[in-house]
Each structure stands twice: as C-alpha cells, then as structure tokens.
C-alpha cells in the first residue's frame, strides 16, 4: 500500500520506476524466488544511487543509503543466520518509503535555472547608463587632470507614481528611458564630462540622474542646460498609445564646495532639492547646511517641548476696506526658542509635522483661542478669532469631536472661531474631506483659504466649497502688474459670496490698490505688526477709542 500511494503522489518518472523496482523486490522476497531477487536488488540499488546524485538532495541521499544499508544487512542475516524473512520485507518497505522524503522543489529550481540560462533576464531600460560609481570615477579623473571650474547637476523626474499606477510599471520604465534619452541628446557637447563609452548622463537610482558640466568657457552653461532639459521633459510623451506629461526639478552645486569631495557634492545637491521642494531649480548654498543643522537641533528640542510655556499666540487684525473696522483677529503661532529667539510658525511648522505633533498642536491652538474669545467677551468685546491649521489634521472625526467639546465647554457662539488652511489642503480634498469641511461650517466654524493666487487654474475647485474668506497671497498684492489677474479673482469670489482679503499690505499705495480691486478687507504691517496676545484686550480698546 505504501508503494501504491507513492506511485499516485510522485510525478517524476524515474522515481516511479524506483518504486516499481522496490515493489518487485518485495514480491520476490514474499515468493522466495531468489533467482530474481539478486538481479532486482542490483537494479534497485543502482536506481537509488543514480536518483540521489541526480536530485542533488542530501536528505534523500542520506535516507536512501541508510535504507539500502539496512536492507543489505537484513538480507545477509536472512541468508547466513536464517532470520525471519519478514525483517527483509520490512527493510524493503523502509527503502521504498524513503521516496516520500524527496523534495520536488530542487528539481523544479534546476529546470528554472536551465530555462533562465536559455532565456536571458530582461534588463532595465536604464541599464546602459553609468551609475554613481562611474560618475564618481569620471569626476576625480577630470579634477586631477587640471584645475577646472564646474558644476554637478541632479535632475529629478516627478509624476511617475501616477503613471505606474494607471498604465503599469513597465510603461513607467519605458517613459523613464524616453526621458533619459531626451536628456542625453542635450548633453552631447564637449563641456559635459564624459563617463566613458560616449556616455555623459549617470543614473543615480530611482528618478534621479546627474551629470558634470565644465564651466571653464561658459560660466552659466549648467543653467542653460538645465533650462533645456526641463523644457524637453515638459513636452508630452507617447507611451502605450497615451499622451503623458511629466515634470522635472533640478539642483546644482559648484564643484569647489567643501574641497571638491564627490560624496559631499552629491549630498549637497540632494539637500538643495529636498530643502526647497516648491522650486523647480535650486542652487545649493552653505546656508542650507546651517538650516539643516538648525532643523536637526529643533527636532531634538521638540521632542520635549511644553506647548503652554514655550509657545505663544500673537495677533494681527484684518481691516475691512469699506469702514476700516476690524473684521477679525488672526492668531499667529510663535515659539520662544531658547537660543534662536522668537520663531514664526513658518520656521518650525514642518518640524512639528515631522515630530508627529501637528494634531496636538492644533488642539492646543484651538483651546487657547477659545480662552481668548471668552476673555474678550468678559470685557464686552465681541471679536472673532482665526487660527491657522497647517495640514489635513483637522479633517478627521477626532478633530470634529474636539471642536464640539471646545464650543460646549467655553460656550462659544457660531462665528467666534475661524479656521484658516493653506490652499493646497483644499486642492487635495476628497469627498470625505469636503464632508468634514461642511460639518465644521454647520457647527458655526467659518473657513478661510490662505495663500490664494499661485495658479489661476486652481480657482475652479474652490466654488464647490463653503468658504467664508479667501486670502490673496502677499506676492500678488505687491505686484501691481498683476492687476487684471487679481481683479478677476476678486470678482469671481465676490460672486460666490466669499470675502476676499488681500495680505501683505504695507504701504498706503498698496492699500489704495487693494480698495480699487473691490477687495473686502486687507491685512499687513500698514495696520499693525503681529503683537503678543497678552496685550490684545488693551490694544483693542485703544483701537476702538481711536476709530470709534
């Protein structure tokens, strides 16, 4: 029965033949036909030895030899010592059962290895490009030849995550190769350092490419090449019968930085790309290193920060244009840093996110703002306060429940609190995020979009949201040449019943410009610099006396 089961399970022909031989040996023993037994025994042992070596399986090899040895001993004892024949049969069954320990996987892997030898593995479309080590070797060879002035340039492609998701990674790799081919064509000039075999572009891994440009004859050649490469990348690609657009960013570092160490140059170029993600072309400068060290120090300090003792809220008024009265006060977060002095929120808010403190900080600011609203009300002053939430941490059930609790505990009224969010938060809202905004509106929390004006195309999404206020970025307020653009933005939001506030008003001329645009309100140093909330009540009373 054991051999019959083995024959049903095992799929390899040679193993089946081995089991059949074992079966005949057992039958010969049972029938005591010793003339056939010797021949079958020799065939059976030869098959086992050949199978074990062919399989290259040490488990099978050991078991088969042990089983064969036991069988030989038992058979010799039967002939010489006349032990019962059933011991010989038992030994034969043990030898037959040894086939159960055969692992099929090595055989399969052998077949796979043979197939892999017959069919070469497909190489990456970028496998022909030099890597970082070849770029490093070429750099030192170029520098040692003679004193040269040059720049290391890194090109980083963006937008491939969407490509890989929608049309597949294989097509994404093809698109990456096409992008690299365009760049290689633009680098076919003598001033770009050769990396061997007429190659001048290195692949650093992922979406990062690099080249070295000599600036001995043209001081700004690397900037010209970067501009050409970015322009070529922006041209649509045709992949899988689809027209696809990708973008690129670039950074460069002078080869004389930090004693021309190649590894340092690569690190500096990456640092430039990562430190200013909003810029398309970034030049490394030593201040970036200082800022990085400062950030590392801040992250260490944030690990043990006490919000109540180290963070403080300042305020700045938003003044209506038609009657010059205060619409609301914006609360601005400041960090009383023990070494760097008072830091504005834009200096450390990214560090807050990295440290995982964004949501606790949002709760702290909301709680503090509610306390200030109550303090103003006790002085007979009804004044809405706005707070800045710098990320999507507000768009969750926990934050909504916290707002409910704050309104209940501090007896806040609808309109007492205004939440300001950066434009990019609203641009990336899904249906759940929009529902959260609607719930905040239903609870009496007004919403304000901050930093509008970076791209007019983004405006199409905003009318779908119930936004009470819209703030125009200071860069547009200071640029009078953008009058038609700002006027169009103001008119559109006026029609949507959103109140437009122009930030960055610092002069009488800017205020006049803003009023002529029919903006609802203005904010800036022209009215007041940010002041500590400790003196908020006194400042408001003085304002009411002067403008009452």
PDB file of N, CA, C and O in Angstrom, residues 24-34 37 71 75 78 85 88-90 92:
ATOM      1  N   UNK A  24       8.823  -4.990  -6.905  1.00  0.00           N
ATOM      2  CA  UNK A  24       9.203  -6.315  -7.398  1.00  0.00           C
ATOM      3  C   UNK A  24      10.141  -7.029  -6.438  1.00  0.00           C
ATOM      4  O   UNK A  24      10.075  -8.254  -6.265  1.00  0.00           O
ATOM      5  N   UNK A  25      11.038  -6.303  -5.811  1.00  0.00           N
ATOM      6  CA  UNK A  25      11.918  -6.914  -4.820  1.00  0.00           C
ATOM      7  C   UNK A  25      11.102  -7.500  -3.674  1.00  0.00           C
ATOM      8  O   UNK A  25      11.333  -8.637  -3.207  1.00  0.00           O
ATOM      9  N   UNK A  26      10.127  -6.700  -3.177  1.00  0.00           N
ATOM     10  CA  UNK A  26       9.291  -7.180  -2.078  1.00  0.00           C
ATOM     11  C   UNK A  26       8.498  -8.418  -2.491  1.00  0.00           C
ATOM     12  O   UNK A  26       8.372  -9.395  -1.729  1.00  0.00           O
ATOM     13  N   UNK A  27       7.957  -8.393  -3.720  1.00  0.00           N
ATOM     14  CA  UNK A  27       7.198  -9.559  -4.181  1.00  0.00           C
ATOM     15  C   UNK A  27       8.089 -10.787  -4.334  1.00  0.00           C
ATOM     16  O   UNK A  27       7.687 -11.916  -4.043  1.00  0.00           O
ATOM     17  N   UNK A  28       9.317 -10.554  -4.811  1.00  0.00           N
ATOM     18  CA  UNK A  28      10.243 -11.677  -4.945  1.00  0.00           C
ATOM     19  C   UNK A  28      10.582 -12.273  -3.592  1.00  0.00           C
ATOM     20  O   UNK A  28      10.696 -13.498  -3.440  1.00  0.00           O
ATOM     21  N   UNK A  29      10.728 -11.397  -2.599  1.00  0.00           N
ATOM     22  CA  UNK A  29      11.005 -11.897  -1.259  1.00  0.00           C
ATOM     23  C   UNK A  29       9.839 -12.726  -0.726  1.00  0.00           C
ATOM     24  O   UNK A  29      10.017 -13.776  -0.107  1.00  0.00           O
ATOM     25  N   UNK A  30       8.652 -12.204  -0.945  1.00  0.00           N
ATOM     26  CA  UNK A  30       7.476 -12.915  -0.452  1.00  0.00           C
ATOM     27  C   UNK A  30       7.296 -14.260  -1.163  1.00  0.00           C
ATOM     28  O   UNK A  30       6.780 -15.226  -0.585  1.00  0.00           O
ATOM     29  N   UNK A  31       7.657 -14.302  -2.410  1.00  0.00           N
ATOM     30  CA  UNK A  31       7.505 -15.560  -3.165  1.00  0.00           C
ATOM     31  C   UNK A  31       8.732 -16.449  -3.075  1.00  0.00           C
ATOM     32  O   UNK A  31       8.731 -17.555  -3.608  1.00  0.00           O
ATOM     33  N   UNK A  32       9.812 -15.934  -2.445  1.00  0.00           N
ATOM     34  CA  UNK A  32      11.053 -16.671  -2.254  1.00  0.00           C
ATOM     35  C   UNK A  32      11.683 -17.110  -3.568  1.00  0.00           C
ATOM     36  O   UNK A  32      12.293 -18.160  -3.673  1.00  0.00           O
ATOM     37  N   UNK A  33      11.504 -16.306  -4.631  1.00  0.00           N
ATOM     38  CA  UNK A  33      12.172 -16.562  -5.903  1.00  0.00           C
ATOM     39  C   UNK A  33      13.510 -15.857  -5.891  1.00  0.00           C
ATOM     40  O   UNK A  33      13.656 -14.753  -6.400  1.00  0.00           O
ATOM     41  N   UNK A  34      14.500 -16.476  -5.277  1.00  0.00           N
ATOM     42  CA  UNK A  34      15.768 -15.813  -5.063  1.00  0.00           C
ATOM     43  C   UNK A  34      16.557 -15.608  -6.343  1.00  0.00           C
ATOM     44  O   UNK A  34      17.450 -14.789  -6.395  1.00  0.00           O
ATOM     45  N   UNK A  37      15.692 -12.219  -7.259  1.00  0.00           N
ATOM     46  CA  UNK A  37      15.952 -11.238  -6.202  1.00  0.00           C
ATOM     47  C   UNK A  37      17.295 -10.551  -6.377  1.00  0.00           C
ATOM     48  O   UNK A  37      17.403  -9.334  -6.213  1.00  0.00           O
ATOM     49  N   UNK A  71      18.707  -2.725   4.469  1.00  0.00           N
ATOM     50  CA  UNK A  71      18.216  -3.841   3.666  1.00  0.00           C
ATOM     51  C   UNK A  71      19.317  -4.871   3.436  1.00  0.00           C
ATOM     52  O   UNK A  71      19.114  -6.085   3.559  1.00  0.00           O
ATOM     53  N   UNK A  75      19.154  -8.666   4.670  1.00  0.00           N
ATOM     54  CA  UNK A  75      19.159  -9.739   3.679  1.00  0.00           C
ATOM     55  C   UNK A  75      20.310 -10.711   3.929  1.00  0.00           C
ATOM     56  O   UNK A  75      20.161 -11.947   3.820  1.00  0.00           O
ATOM     57  N   UNK A  78      19.456 -12.867   6.778  1.00  0.00           N
ATOM     58  CA  UNK A  78      18.478 -13.882   6.400  1.00  0.00           C
ATOM     59  C   UNK A  78      19.154 -15.073   5.741  1.00  0.00           C
ATOM     60  O   UNK A  78      18.788 -16.245   6.004  1.00  0.00           O
ATOM     61  N   UNK A  85      12.122 -13.933   7.240  1.00  0.00           N
ATOM     62  CA  UNK A  85      12.120 -13.127   6.008  1.00  0.00           C
ATOM     63  C   UNK A  85      11.318 -11.842   6.135  1.00  0.00           C
ATOM     64  O   UNK A  85      11.509 -10.894   5.364  1.00  0.00           O
ATOM     65  N   UNK A  88      13.370  -8.779   6.279  1.00  0.00           N
ATOM     66  CA  UNK A  88      13.864  -8.326   4.985  1.00  0.00           C
ATOM     67  C   UNK A  88      12.773  -7.547   4.246  1.00  0.00           C
ATOM     68  O   UNK A  88      13.014  -6.517   3.609  1.00  0.00           O
ATOM     69  N   UNK A  89      11.549  -8.022   4.333  1.00  0.00           N
ATOM     70  CA  UNK A  89      10.424  -7.307   3.712  1.00  0.00           C
ATOM     71  C   UNK A  89      10.262  -5.929   4.340  1.00  0.00           C
ATOM     72  O   UNK A  89      10.020  -4.915   3.660  1.00  0.00           O
ATOM     73  N   UNK A  90      10.375  -5.878   5.680  1.00  0.00           N
ATOM     74  CA  UNK A  90      10.261  -4.584   6.375  1.00  0.00           C
ATOM     75  C   UNK A  90      11.345  -3.612   5.912  1.00  0.00           C
ATOM     76  O   UNK A  90      11.085  -2.426   5.671  1.00  0.00           O
ATOM     77  N   UNK A  92      12.811  -3.637   3.053  1.00  0.00           N
ATOM     78  CA  UNK A  92      12.478  -3.228   1.687  1.00  0.00           C
ATOM     79  C   UNK A  92      11.422  -2.121   1.691  1.00  0.00           C
ATOM     80  O   UNK A  92      11.480  -1.157   0.913  1.00  0.00           O
TER      81      UNK A  92
END
